[in-house]
XYZ file of C-alpha atoms in Angstrom:
775
model
C 35.566 -8.661 24.002
C 32.195 -7.573 25.349
C 32.248 -6.854 29.046
C 29.325 -7.339 31.390
C 27.226 -4.253 31.978
C 27.071 -3.288 35.680
C 23.685 -4.080 37.100
C 23.303 -0.734 38.816
C 22.461 0.759 35.432
C 19.154 -1.115 35.342
C 15.918 -0.981 37.223
C 13.018 -3.199 36.300
C 9.606 -1.559 36.476
C 6.355 -2.881 35.096
C 4.893 -0.498 32.543
C 2.469 -0.854 29.670
C 0.788 1.852 27.575
C -2.782 2.955 27.902
C -3.639 4.659 24.632
C -4.918 8.257 24.672
C -8.493 8.467 25.859
C -9.285 12.078 25.205
C -8.962 14.629 22.453
C -6.026 16.270 24.219
C -3.800 13.334 23.362
C -2.727 12.845 26.962
C -1.139 9.458 27.671
C -1.146 7.287 30.772
C 0.757 4.274 32.054
C -1.141 1.215 33.186
C 0.795 -0.978 35.633
C 0.659 -4.757 35.799
C 2.011 -7.200 38.349
C 5.126 -9.033 37.229
C 4.298 -12.700 36.737
C 7.831 -14.064 36.447
C 10.973 -13.889 38.515
C 13.882 -12.569 36.465
C 17.434 -12.849 37.718
C 19.877 -10.264 36.405
C 23.398 -11.610 36.212
C 26.195 -9.161 35.334
C 28.794 -11.871 34.780
C 30.462 -13.005 38.012
C 29.170 -14.578 41.217
C 29.472 -13.832 44.915
C 28.236 -15.480 48.066
C 26.960 -12.129 49.186
C 23.478 -11.288 47.950
C 20.608 -9.046 48.858
C 16.914 -8.810 48.122
C 16.266 -6.953 44.858
C 12.476 -7.128 44.695
C 10.365 -4.539 46.458
C 6.615 -4.235 46.479
C 4.785 -0.944 45.945
C 1.343 0.090 44.869
C 0.234 2.513 42.198
C -3.402 3.174 41.579
C -4.238 0.272 43.867
C -2.241 -2.160 41.754
C 0.810 -3.950 43.061
C 3.978 -3.653 41.054
C 7.406 -5.135 41.519
C 10.592 -3.174 41.066
C 14.094 -4.530 40.865
C 16.007 -2.132 43.093
C 18.949 -0.240 41.662
C 22.311 -1.287 43.114
C 25.241 0.857 44.055
C 28.519 0.582 42.155
C 30.048 -1.705 44.832
C 27.363 -4.302 44.047
C 27.836 -4.233 40.298
C 29.828 -7.483 40.053
C 27.572 -9.558 42.261
C 25.293 -12.273 41.042
C 21.794 -11.692 42.285
C 19.678 -14.777 42.618
C 17.366 -13.722 45.428
C 14.062 -15.499 45.423
C 11.184 -13.289 44.458
C 7.988 -13.118 46.490
C 5.903 -16.266 46.404
C 3.379 -14.948 43.916
C 6.056 -14.637 41.221
C 6.704 -17.584 38.923
C 10.175 -18.930 38.414
C 11.714 -17.366 35.306
C 14.871 -17.291 33.230
C 18.274 -16.037 34.279
C 19.293 -13.109 32.089
C 22.817 -11.865 31.511
C 23.199 -8.352 30.149
C 25.873 -6.829 27.897
C 26.267 -3.364 26.387
C 25.307 -4.626 22.936
C 26.126 -3.197 19.523
C 24.798 -0.355 17.413
C 24.102 -2.255 14.209
C 21.945 -3.571 12.776
C 19.074 -1.464 14.007
C 16.134 -3.371 15.406
C 16.488 -6.808 16.963
C 19.228 -9.200 15.884
C 20.684 -12.450 17.132
C 24.371 -12.191 18.015
C 26.879 -14.634 19.473
C 26.109 -13.763 23.068
C 22.357 -13.178 22.919
C 19.628 -10.987 21.485
C 20.702 -7.460 20.570
C 18.360 -4.454 20.619
C 19.344 -1.206 18.876
C 17.316 1.942 18.276
C 18.139 5.391 16.895
C 17.320 8.526 18.863
C 19.512 11.562 18.413
C 17.807 13.842 20.904
C 16.763 11.381 23.626
C 18.153 11.762 27.135
C 16.790 8.458 28.413
C 15.957 5.137 26.722
C 14.401 2.143 28.462
C 13.899 -1.254 26.865
C 10.593 -2.888 27.840
C 10.072 -6.666 27.526
C 7.129 -9.000 27.887
C 8.639 -12.457 28.315
C 5.280 -14.207 28.049
C 4.671 -12.850 24.550
C 1.376 -11.414 25.738
C 0.484 -7.835 25.023
C -1.714 -7.633 28.143
C 1.034 -8.877 30.466
C 3.434 -6.981 32.690
C 6.717 -5.747 31.252
C 10.307 -5.772 32.449
C 12.239 -2.560 31.971
C 15.959 -2.097 31.379
C 17.132 1.479 31.525
C 20.054 2.037 29.173
C 23.123 3.901 30.367
C 24.206 6.656 27.935
C 27.883 5.907 28.621
C 27.827 2.155 28.004
C 24.715 1.684 25.869
C 24.987 4.492 23.367
C 27.154 4.715 20.270
C 26.652 8.016 18.513
C 22.883 8.378 18.218
C 22.155 4.649 18.582
C 21.095 3.132 21.890
C 21.697 -0.589 22.307
C 21.685 -3.539 24.728
C 22.296 -7.279 24.429
C 20.529 -9.831 26.629
C 21.731 -13.408 26.917
C 19.431 -16.402 27.435
C 16.425 -14.466 26.193
C 13.899 -16.519 24.279
C 14.459 -16.650 20.534
C 10.770 -15.951 19.798
C 7.486 -15.045 21.522
C 9.001 -12.075 23.365
C 7.336 -8.676 22.948
C 9.328 -5.492 23.234
C 9.121 -1.729 23.028
C 10.841 1.370 24.373
C 10.094 4.226 26.726
C 12.043 7.284 25.664
C 12.444 10.683 27.284
C 14.061 13.864 26.084
C 13.643 17.640 25.746
C 10.089 18.868 26.191
C 10.127 21.946 23.974
C 7.442 21.476 21.337
C 8.515 24.726 19.728
C 11.899 23.095 19.149
C 10.239 20.102 17.496
C 10.292 17.559 20.342
C 7.327 15.412 21.415
C 8.802 13.074 24.025
C 6.461 11.225 26.376
C 8.226 8.785 28.669
C 4.916 7.301 29.800
C 4.251 5.520 26.503
C 5.841 2.275 25.362
C 6.888 2.841 21.753
C 7.131 0.491 18.811
C 10.581 -0.053 17.298
C 10.617 1.390 13.734
C 12.755 -1.589 12.685
C 10.520 -4.276 14.234
C 10.023 -7.048 11.681
C 6.796 -8.257 13.286
C 4.158 -6.281 15.182
C 1.817 -7.718 17.800
C -1.500 -5.997 18.439
C -5.090 -7.129 18.421
C -5.498 -10.402 16.574
C -8.751 -9.879 14.655
C -9.517 -7.130 12.143
C -11.870 -4.615 13.721
C -11.769 -6.513 17.022
C -13.469 -5.066 20.081
C -10.271 -4.248 21.971
C -9.788 -0.731 20.647
C -7.162 0.259 23.236
C -4.729 -2.521 22.385
C -1.222 -1.196 21.900
C 1.360 -2.355 19.381
C 4.662 -3.973 20.313
C 7.482 -5.480 18.318
C 8.403 -9.133 18.369
C 10.929 -11.378 16.676
C 11.502 -14.957 15.567
C 14.936 -16.581 15.431
C 13.570 -20.116 15.850
C 11.548 -20.802 12.731
C 13.168 -22.347 9.685
C 13.521 -20.218 6.533
C 10.471 -20.248 4.288
C 10.574 -22.934 1.614
C 10.087 -21.177 -1.706
C 10.538 -24.510 -3.524
C 13.151 -25.886 -5.895
C 11.159 -24.958 -9.002
C 10.241 -21.491 -7.755
C 11.062 -18.525 -9.953
C 10.068 -14.904 -10.194
C 7.688 -14.026 -13.049
C 9.983 -11.200 -14.281
C 7.309 -9.784 -16.582
C 8.555 -6.865 -18.714
C 6.971 -3.620 -17.611
C 5.439 -3.048 -21.036
C 3.495 -6.314 -20.760
C 1.926 -5.716 -17.352
C -1.824 -5.520 -16.817
C -2.215 -4.315 -13.216
C -5.151 -5.110 -10.948
C -5.412 -2.749 -7.963
C -6.944 -4.599 -5.032
C -7.370 -4.674 -1.272
C -6.375 -7.913 0.486
C -9.171 -7.800 3.039
C -11.848 -6.469 0.721
C -11.167 -9.137 -1.903
C -12.573 -12.034 0.143
C -14.104 -10.519 3.312
C -17.665 -10.841 2.048
C -19.543 -14.021 2.869
C -20.297 -14.445 -0.838
C -16.637 -15.361 -1.360
C -17.638 -18.839 -0.202
C -14.578 -19.108 2.024
C -14.598 -20.193 5.679
C -14.910 -17.275 8.100
C -11.377 -17.984 9.354
C -9.944 -17.377 5.876
C -12.071 -14.503 4.623
C -10.204 -11.211 4.319
C -6.775 -12.849 4.634
C -3.648 -13.480 2.602
C -4.775 -17.089 2.266
C -8.086 -15.842 0.915
C -6.251 -14.220 -1.988
C -4.693 -17.594 -2.823
C -8.125 -19.182 -3.046
C -9.221 -16.606 -5.615
C -6.195 -16.762 -7.940
C -8.325 -18.659 -10.513
C -10.484 -15.543 -10.808
C -7.444 -13.378 -11.549
C -6.305 -15.823 -14.214
C -9.769 -15.923 -15.775
C -9.838 -12.128 -15.831
C -6.445 -12.066 -17.526
C -4.409 -9.717 -15.331
C -0.768 -10.538 -14.586
C 0.036 -8.206 -11.690
C -1.755 -7.268 -8.485
C -1.141 -3.936 -6.819
C -2.062 -4.467 -3.180
C -3.405 -1.573 -1.142
C -1.228 -1.105 1.977
C -0.208 -4.320 3.718
C 2.183 -2.765 6.246
C 0.910 -2.879 9.837
C -1.785 -0.263 10.474
C -4.467 0.339 13.091
C -7.856 -0.089 11.466
C -9.564 1.319 14.600
C -7.620 4.559 14.749
C -10.759 6.614 14.053
C -12.385 5.193 17.188
C -9.786 6.340 19.732
C -11.938 9.300 20.769
C -15.404 10.667 19.998
C -15.458 12.335 16.582
C -17.635 12.434 13.452
C -15.676 9.517 11.972
C -15.699 7.228 14.998
C -18.117 4.830 13.305
C -15.575 3.988 10.626
C -12.878 1.343 10.228
C -9.760 2.127 8.216
C -10.165 -0.432 5.449
C -7.673 0.875 2.903
C -4.728 1.054 5.318
C -3.084 4.345 4.335
C -1.903 4.998 7.892
C 1.292 3.075 8.486
C 2.451 2.116 11.991
C 5.540 0.163 10.905
C 7.300 -0.197 7.550
C 8.684 -3.735 7.952
C 5.841 -5.832 9.347
C 3.022 -7.393 7.301
C -0.445 -6.423 8.463
C -0.942 -8.998 11.220
C -4.745 -9.005 11.084
C -4.634 -10.243 7.499
C -3.489 -13.583 8.935
C -6.124 -16.288 8.892
C -7.976 -17.254 12.076
C -6.401 -14.486 14.157
C -3.022 -16.149 13.761
C -0.934 -13.113 14.707
C 2.207 -11.562 13.260
C 4.341 -14.658 12.663
C 1.539 -16.425 10.842
C 0.822 -13.250 8.897
C 4.419 -13.263 7.679
C 4.242 -16.924 6.713
C 0.917 -16.600 4.933
C 2.045 -13.471 3.081
C 4.937 -15.506 1.666
C 2.573 -18.322 0.762
C 0.404 -15.805 -1.083
C 3.355 -14.374 -3.027
C 4.584 -17.864 -3.888
C 1.168 -18.909 -5.167
C 0.701 -15.744 -7.214
C 4.151 -16.157 -8.743
C 3.381 -19.779 -9.591
C 0.347 -18.469 -11.484
C 2.500 -15.949 -13.378
C 1.170 -12.955 -11.430
C 3.504 -10.319 -10.017
C 2.997 -8.608 -6.658
C 3.325 -4.830 -6.371
C 2.841 -3.181 -2.982
C 1.194 0.199 -2.471
C 3.526 1.750 0.111
C 2.953 4.825 2.255
C 6.204 6.562 3.167
C 4.744 10.074 3.056
C 3.219 10.042 6.562
C 2.427 7.765 9.489
C -0.534 7.031 11.732
C 0.645 9.471 14.414
C -1.562 12.311 13.147
C -0.909 15.886 14.319
C -0.723 17.906 17.526
C -4.490 18.341 17.786
C -5.245 14.668 18.381
C -1.883 12.902 18.366
C -1.575 9.152 18.238
C 1.807 8.305 19.772
C 2.943 4.818 18.807
C 6.526 5.118 17.555
C 8.343 7.811 15.579
C 6.822 10.823 17.335
C 8.040 9.644 20.727
C 11.408 8.339 19.513
C 12.711 11.431 17.752
C 10.007 13.654 16.349
C 12.451 16.271 15.090
C 14.239 13.725 12.905
C 11.347 11.636 11.614
C 8.933 14.421 10.631
C 9.073 17.612 8.589
C 8.541 20.484 11.007
C 7.963 24.168 10.514
C 10.395 25.458 13.115
C 9.486 29.003 12.127
C 5.921 28.263 13.216
C 6.369 26.926 16.726
C 7.595 23.529 15.551
C 4.292 22.520 13.973
C 4.030 19.688 11.464
C 4.112 20.324 7.750
C 1.088 18.538 6.309
C 1.866 17.733 2.684
C 0.135 14.369 3.103
C -3.279 15.659 4.144
C -3.111 13.325 7.145
C -1.613 15.585 9.795
C 2.110 14.903 9.433
C 4.768 14.412 6.765
C 7.622 11.946 7.003
C 11.041 13.595 6.709
C 11.977 11.315 3.831
C 15.226 12.949 2.711
C 16.782 13.104 6.155
C 19.647 10.555 6.039
C 18.273 8.507 8.937
C 14.742 8.359 7.549
C 16.018 7.717 4.038
C 17.981 4.696 5.264
C 14.908 3.428 7.129
C 12.877 3.569 3.905
C 15.593 1.892 1.846
C 16.020 -0.887 4.409
C 12.266 -1.388 4.461
C 12.062 -1.715 0.678
C 14.992 -4.122 0.573
C 13.380 -6.190 3.316
C 10.195 -6.665 1.303
C 12.167 -7.651 -1.783
C 14.599 -10.031 -0.076
C 12.349 -11.539 2.594
C 8.989 -11.501 0.806
C 10.003 -11.571 -2.885
C 7.696 -8.759 -3.950
C 8.130 -7.469 -7.478
C 7.648 -3.752 -7.078
C 6.205 -0.778 -5.267
C 3.717 1.991 -5.923
C 4.606 5.014 -3.772
C 1.599 6.851 -2.373
C 1.816 10.658 -2.705
C 5.361 10.238 -3.985
C 5.916 13.975 -4.460
C 6.411 14.112 -0.677
C 9.537 12.041 -1.285
C 10.792 14.897 -3.471
C 10.790 17.460 -0.656
C 13.723 18.488 1.492
C 13.767 18.545 5.265
C 12.294 22.059 5.131
C 9.487 20.957 2.833
C 10.864 22.668 -0.251
C 10.806 20.704 -3.544
C 14.118 19.190 -4.630
C 15.151 18.784 -8.261
C 17.248 15.680 -7.474
C 15.833 14.137 -4.278
C 18.427 11.880 -2.595
C 15.853 9.225 -1.692
C 14.447 8.977 -5.220
C 17.947 8.669 -6.636
C 18.945 6.060 -4.054
C 15.903 3.923 -4.861
C 16.674 4.240 -8.572
C 20.277 3.120 -8.138
C 19.911 0.507 -5.397
C 21.233 -2.923 -6.435
C 18.633 -4.954 -4.524
C 15.769 -2.867 -5.891
C 17.117 -2.962 -9.446
C 14.735 -5.731 -10.568
C 11.674 -4.018 -9.095
C 8.960 -2.029 -10.727
C 8.886 1.382 -9.060
C 5.809 3.527 -9.593
C 5.132 7.036 -8.315
C 1.840 8.680 -7.529
C 3.385 11.962 -8.703
C 1.535 14.483 -6.587
C 0.905 15.341 -2.942
C -1.556 17.384 -0.908
C 0.741 20.384 -0.878
C 0.276 21.066 -4.591
C 3.489 19.476 -5.886
C 2.053 18.002 -9.110
C 4.795 16.183 -11.017
C 2.980 14.117 -13.666
C 5.457 13.835 -16.531
C 8.093 15.664 -14.482
C 8.767 13.279 -11.621
C 12.525 12.837 -11.016
C 13.046 9.398 -12.474
C 16.599 8.456 -13.548
C 14.805 6.615 -16.402
C 13.557 4.080 -13.824
C 10.393 5.433 -12.281
C 6.970 4.910 -13.789
C 4.109 7.261 -12.884
C 0.398 7.078 -12.323
C -0.729 9.149 -15.286
C -3.406 11.352 -13.768
C -3.642 13.380 -16.977
C -4.536 10.197 -18.869
C -7.365 9.526 -16.402
C -8.833 13.006 -16.768
C -8.538 13.285 -20.558
C -10.010 9.832 -21.214
C -12.938 10.557 -18.893
C -13.661 13.892 -20.533
C -13.618 12.592 -24.096
C -15.652 9.414 -23.497
C -18.406 11.338 -21.716
C -18.626 13.776 -24.597
C -16.813 16.950 -23.536
C -15.976 19.335 -26.358
C -12.429 19.996 -27.485
C -10.945 16.782 -26.112
C -10.229 14.794 -29.291
C -6.588 15.821 -29.614
C -5.881 15.124 -25.953
C -7.622 11.758 -26.199
C -5.436 10.845 -29.179
C -2.287 11.833 -27.311
C -3.222 9.689 -24.317
C -4.134 6.498 -26.201
C -0.918 6.872 -28.206
C 1.221 6.698 -25.048
C 1.445 10.288 -23.741
C 4.688 11.064 -25.529
C 4.252 14.696 -24.502
C 4.854 13.562 -20.930
C 7.232 10.614 -21.143
C 9.261 10.832 -24.346
C 12.269 12.218 -22.498
C 15.744 10.694 -22.258
C 15.344 6.903 -22.108
C 11.800 6.781 -20.803
C 9.333 4.444 -22.487
C 5.549 4.313 -22.953
C 5.386 1.754 -20.122
C 6.540 4.446 -17.676
C 3.045 5.876 -17.933
C 0.607 3.874 -15.790
C -2.703 4.412 -17.548
C -5.850 4.239 -15.478
C -9.414 5.483 -15.569
C -10.338 4.246 -12.094
C -8.342 3.776 -8.878
C -9.221 3.025 -5.271
C -9.774 6.680 -4.400
C -12.558 8.136 -6.487
C -15.569 6.666 -8.220
C -15.728 3.049 -9.285
C -16.253 2.589 -13.019
C -19.962 2.015 -12.555
C -20.288 5.099 -10.371
C -18.346 7.142 -12.932
C -21.245 6.608 -15.359
C -23.985 6.805 -12.693
C -23.258 9.933 -10.643
C -22.512 13.543 -11.472
C -21.464 14.418 -7.923
C -20.022 12.543 -4.959
C -22.287 11.211 -2.203
C -20.036 10.932 0.845
C -22.420 11.595 3.724
C -21.640 8.193 5.263
C -18.048 9.319 5.883
C -19.026 11.679 8.684
C -17.373 14.780 7.239
C -20.449 16.513 5.914
C -19.584 15.646 2.339
C -16.449 17.786 2.480
C -14.059 14.898 1.867
C -13.249 13.333 -1.487
C -12.482 14.955 -4.812
C -14.997 17.283 -6.429
C -13.459 17.095 -9.926
C -14.574 13.634 -11.021
C -15.290 14.324 -14.720
C -18.197 11.907 -14.455
C -21.574 11.732 -16.174
C -24.647 9.950 -14.831
C -26.085 9.314 -18.318
C -29.302 11.129 -17.475
C -30.203 10.126 -13.923
C -28.364 10.442 -10.611
C -27.753 7.053 -9.063
C -29.535 3.734 -9.363
C -32.374 3.496 -11.875
C -34.529 0.909 -13.632
C -34.667 2.945 -16.850
C -33.507 0.452 -19.475
C -32.177 3.064 -21.901
C -30.050 4.711 -19.212
C -28.761 1.347 -18.008
C -27.856 0.372 -21.576
C -25.998 3.652 -22.087
C -24.084 3.145 -18.844
C -23.116 -0.353 -19.937
C -21.802 1.002 -23.259
C -19.826 3.712 -21.510
C -18.155 1.258 -19.133
C -17.157 -0.875 -22.112
C -15.893 2.209 -23.966
C -13.647 3.149 -21.055
C -12.305 -0.374 -20.770
C -11.599 -0.702 -24.480
C -9.768 2.635 -24.544
C -7.683 1.648 -21.509
C -6.691 -1.774 -22.798
C -5.793 -0.575 -26.297
C -3.718 2.426 -25.185
C 0.058 2.455 -25.340
C 1.459 2.364 -21.817
C 0.789 0.154 -18.808
C -2.911 -0.317 -17.945
C -4.271 -0.559 -14.410
C -7.841 -1.408 -13.409
C -9.627 -1.520 -10.051
C -10.881 -4.613 -8.242
C -14.617 -5.000 -8.797
C -14.866 -3.041 -12.029
C -14.920 -6.366 -13.868
C -18.494 -6.884 -12.627
C -19.577 -3.250 -12.210
C -19.143 -2.692 -8.470
C -20.872 0.347 -6.994
C -20.177 2.386 -3.878
C -23.375 4.339 -4.499
C -21.530 7.539 -5.318
C -19.093 7.519 -2.395
C -15.757 8.533 -3.915
C -13.724 8.285 -0.693
C -14.799 5.036 0.941
C -11.606 4.430 2.933
C -13.446 3.868 6.230
C -16.118 1.311 5.348
C -15.436 -2.348 6.059
C -18.594 -3.493 4.314
C -20.160 -3.976 0.895
C -18.961 -0.556 -0.263
C -15.418 -1.918 -0.373
C -15.879 -5.678 -0.369
C -15.766 -7.681 -3.586
C -19.297 -9.069 -4.026
C -18.855 -12.494 -5.541
C -22.556 -13.114 -6.088
C -22.680 -10.023 -8.312
C -19.711 -11.335 -10.268
C -21.568 -14.577 -10.899
C -24.665 -12.686 -12.010
C -22.645 -10.709 -14.595
C -20.182 -13.421 -15.607
C -21.638 -13.938 -19.083
C -21.857 -10.319 -20.164
C -20.010 -7.562 -18.310
C -17.215 -9.784 -16.964
C -16.877 -11.660 -20.219
C -16.283 -8.442 -22.172
C -13.735 -7.124 -19.695
C -11.837 -10.399 -19.594
C -11.777 -10.874 -23.361
C -10.491 -7.363 -24.025
C -7.661 -7.826 -21.510
C -6.669 -11.120 -23.106
C -6.837 -9.546 -26.577
C -4.367 -6.905 -25.454
C -1.990 -9.490 -24.043
C -2.285 -11.606 -27.191
C -1.187 -8.647 -29.351
C 1.715 -6.956 -27.532
C 3.193 -5.871 -30.879
C 0.157 -3.603 -31.272
C -0.680 -2.391 -27.769
C 2.449 -2.912 -25.650
C 5.181 -1.432 -27.786
C 8.662 -0.943 -26.470
C 9.012 2.515 -28.000
C 6.754 5.441 -28.740
C 4.704 5.313 -31.927
C 6.115 6.781 -35.104
C 4.358 7.646 -38.374
C 4.765 4.082 -39.628
C 3.063 2.626 -36.561
C -0.206 4.561 -36.645
C -2.475 6.327 -39.118
C -4.924 8.905 -37.827
C -8.073 8.999 -39.951
C -8.770 12.567 -39.068
C -8.841 15.938 -40.804
C -10.957 17.755 -38.256
C -8.540 18.192 -35.353
C -9.302 21.855 -34.784
C -13.088 21.505 -34.480
C -13.924 21.475 -30.744
C -17.387 20.100 -31.546
C -15.908 16.952 -33.104
C -16.151 13.997 -30.742
C -15.267 11.163 -33.086
C -11.792 9.694 -33.479
C -10.593 6.796 -35.646
C -7.118 5.406 -36.234
C -5.276 2.307 -37.406
C -2.432 0.629 -35.554
C -0.128 -1.077 -38.035
C 1.537 -4.433 -37.597
C 4.617 -5.629 -39.475
C 2.770 -8.840 -40.371
C -0.279 -7.013 -41.651
C -2.516 -7.763 -38.660
C -3.597 -4.159 -38.420
C -6.247 -2.997 -35.973
C -8.745 -0.218 -36.640
C -10.278 1.594 -33.668
C -13.020 4.202 -33.588
C -14.567 6.027 -30.629
C -17.819 7.958 -31.023
C -18.729 10.291 -28.145
C -21.514 11.996 -30.101
C -25.201 11.608 -29.351
C -25.777 10.376 -32.920
C -24.563 7.696 -35.298
C -21.430 8.379 -37.318
C -21.140 6.544 -40.625
C -17.411 6.345 -41.227
C -15.558 5.247 -44.344
C -13.052 2.543 -43.555
C -9.471 2.505 -44.836
C -8.428 -0.341 -47.085
C -7.039 -3.294 -45.127
C -3.560 -4.621 -45.909
C -3.107 -6.768 -49.003
C -4.966 -10.117 -48.978
C -6.781 -9.168 -45.785
C -10.285 -8.138 -44.817
C -11.674 -6.230 -41.867
C -13.298 -8.414 -39.208
C -15.388 -6.954 -36.396
C -13.969 -7.945 -33.022
C -15.580 -5.288 -30.782
C -18.701 -3.188 -31.007
C -19.706 -1.878 -27.591
C -23.196 -1.065 -28.851
C -23.968 -4.769 -29.219
C -25.091 -7.033 -26.420
C -23.085 -9.993 -25.195
C -21.761 -12.193 -26.723
C -21.746 -10.112 -29.912
C -19.958 -7.141 -28.322
C -16.701 -9.121 -28.418
C -15.906 -11.921 -30.862
C -12.324 -13.149 -30.588
C -11.879 -14.377 -34.163
C -13.908 -11.521 -35.545
C -17.078 -11.352 -37.627
C -16.485 -11.067 -41.388
C -18.560 -9.097 -43.834
C -17.495 -5.611 -42.811
C -17.923 -3.397 -45.861
C -16.271 -0.169 -46.901
C -17.986 1.800 -44.108
C -19.277 1.276 -40.591
C -22.144 2.990 -38.814
C -20.792 3.650 -35.315
C -23.571 4.061 -32.744
C -23.800 6.987 -30.308
C -21.522 6.661 -27.300
C -19.902 3.500 -28.581
C -16.626 2.217 -29.946
C -15.449 -0.471 -32.346
C -12.326 -2.524 -32.972
C -11.745 -4.149 -36.353
C -8.914 -6.556 -37.109
C -7.348 -7.246 -40.498
C -7.559 -11.007 -40.962
C -6.409 -13.031 -43.950
C -9.052 -13.550 -46.619
C -8.886 -17.316 -46.220
C -10.030 -16.832 -42.598
C -13.436 -16.376 -44.190
C -13.490 -20.038 -45.083
């Protein structure tokens, strides 16, 4: 039986955070007048009562405090009328609450709040009953004797609204930074387990100082996934992944969508026909967890003109990005519309993979801290700290802090977050940003068997999910081909990216490496029960050059980022084809077109799982910026008018090659690594570093062999062709040297003789068709 909590444990003060306004990271409390009367009822009544509201001023602003009561008053019902300027409000009954589940939950006797903080000495629950982030807040100070179980602080409030209530916490504790603590009782903190986050309503809105509070919804009916709904359940080997940004996909006016829908989850739904026409069957969404796109503008700095468009700066791991809701709809609509997006994509046979950032948070470092949640709740638990160096943050993320992923409390937070996205939102998988961070212990040292990685691998709810690692971090822990995997984890194959780039642009000595990569990187992944599909092949990703820029720039051009060109990778393995940047030279433009097609053909005919970047299907440029994370404009937006202009040539080739791959999984999406019966290398010149031509045949049990040749020389190579299988002839399907529509012909062009003259910087694909196909 839950007993009533004595009222004397609670005082109700009106606090709300004012975000840091200077480079020192100092925080302030802004006070608001309480707009509602709240009656605190411990559980029994008495005819005796006393006034509990008192008026004071702070900074010239009136605030109302519910006076603390002595122990002799703890069983009295207090229903004193508030001053006239306070509205009539609800009667609230308070109980000690329960420790689990963490976050907000609905229990038999009310709404339960529970938060972890091992080192806190004081925890205060803050509520906004109006559901307005700019309104005053009620505060309930938790008693460590009645409202703490182990390291979990909790309280239950009866008769609290079942939705449209905002909440946060003020937490105090030890002040020794050198011991790892960063408590600041003046800031209202976001619950790490909040399922919805309320902040500003519009992406890039003018209110830069808006804070972030949790909210909940126990009123709405469960989402209707539909009676005929089913998950796509596409085998990993058959995936063709499209990396994309939700906002950037439709934010541009050329999308043709209403302004209220552009840049939203609903906007993605409107453009599903494009994804189907392109031929991809999985989208990998850049971060969709709540983040603050205006974090760079909190204080004057060289980057204060930028807007965080990519979202790699998580505030909360459970809540969908609220400003991706249409028409400024807020967090509950964002949740609903995210589900509608997933449902629509699944109906189209497209899986949804989330790019998740569990390696760091938005809270930065000690130079310019941004206190929103974890830092003020229990810094020593949530972050990796160098306690030998005055308690400073380890920075293996390159973003100022590193999440303490293998601490049991943090590990459970991450697991619960992942399960939430699978159960509540039906996502199909996750790509883990800088996943090598997840392989470090609490002291930052690499672990051979990281508990978190193992737990994700073995978790029953996550068992159906694709799990993909970016197997490196900013601390030098490069684990491509060596990522702890339990035969479950796939990896972004960064070695594939580099070797393919080097060979296609004509570097010497790369032929053997190129062959290894297109054949599935068995040197990296043929271990235990791993398969070719565990290598995620890519030439282009969100960070780095676009495909067009890869063939147009020798060096990065990042001046617009405000960091003096010091940001972004310097090792791009790019080639501008003879001129830096945009040009009207027709020969250079033709060469660049061939090179883009060469890269795409190599990617889509390689063993392993291919991934391409949004916009490469029409040749999007960022004008040489290889780190465009902070530009909410045409650098990152999908430009639909350019797609239309290139629909019949560039887009057509890219789409047809993707569909050709998917039509022939027995050739390009094999379950197992190639053996000598699966492939013939037409090569006797492996040891010549000057040789930049490679040809091979992929064999099919039914005789539908495919011959591929890649020429990275500056001259034609006349190559003798192998004999096709019995009763078959070679048909030309692809020649990247030809203009559209001749560069790709689905049924093939007959008449290929015993040799083929492969043009400089071009590639071909021949298919063995039956002789009667000539008729």
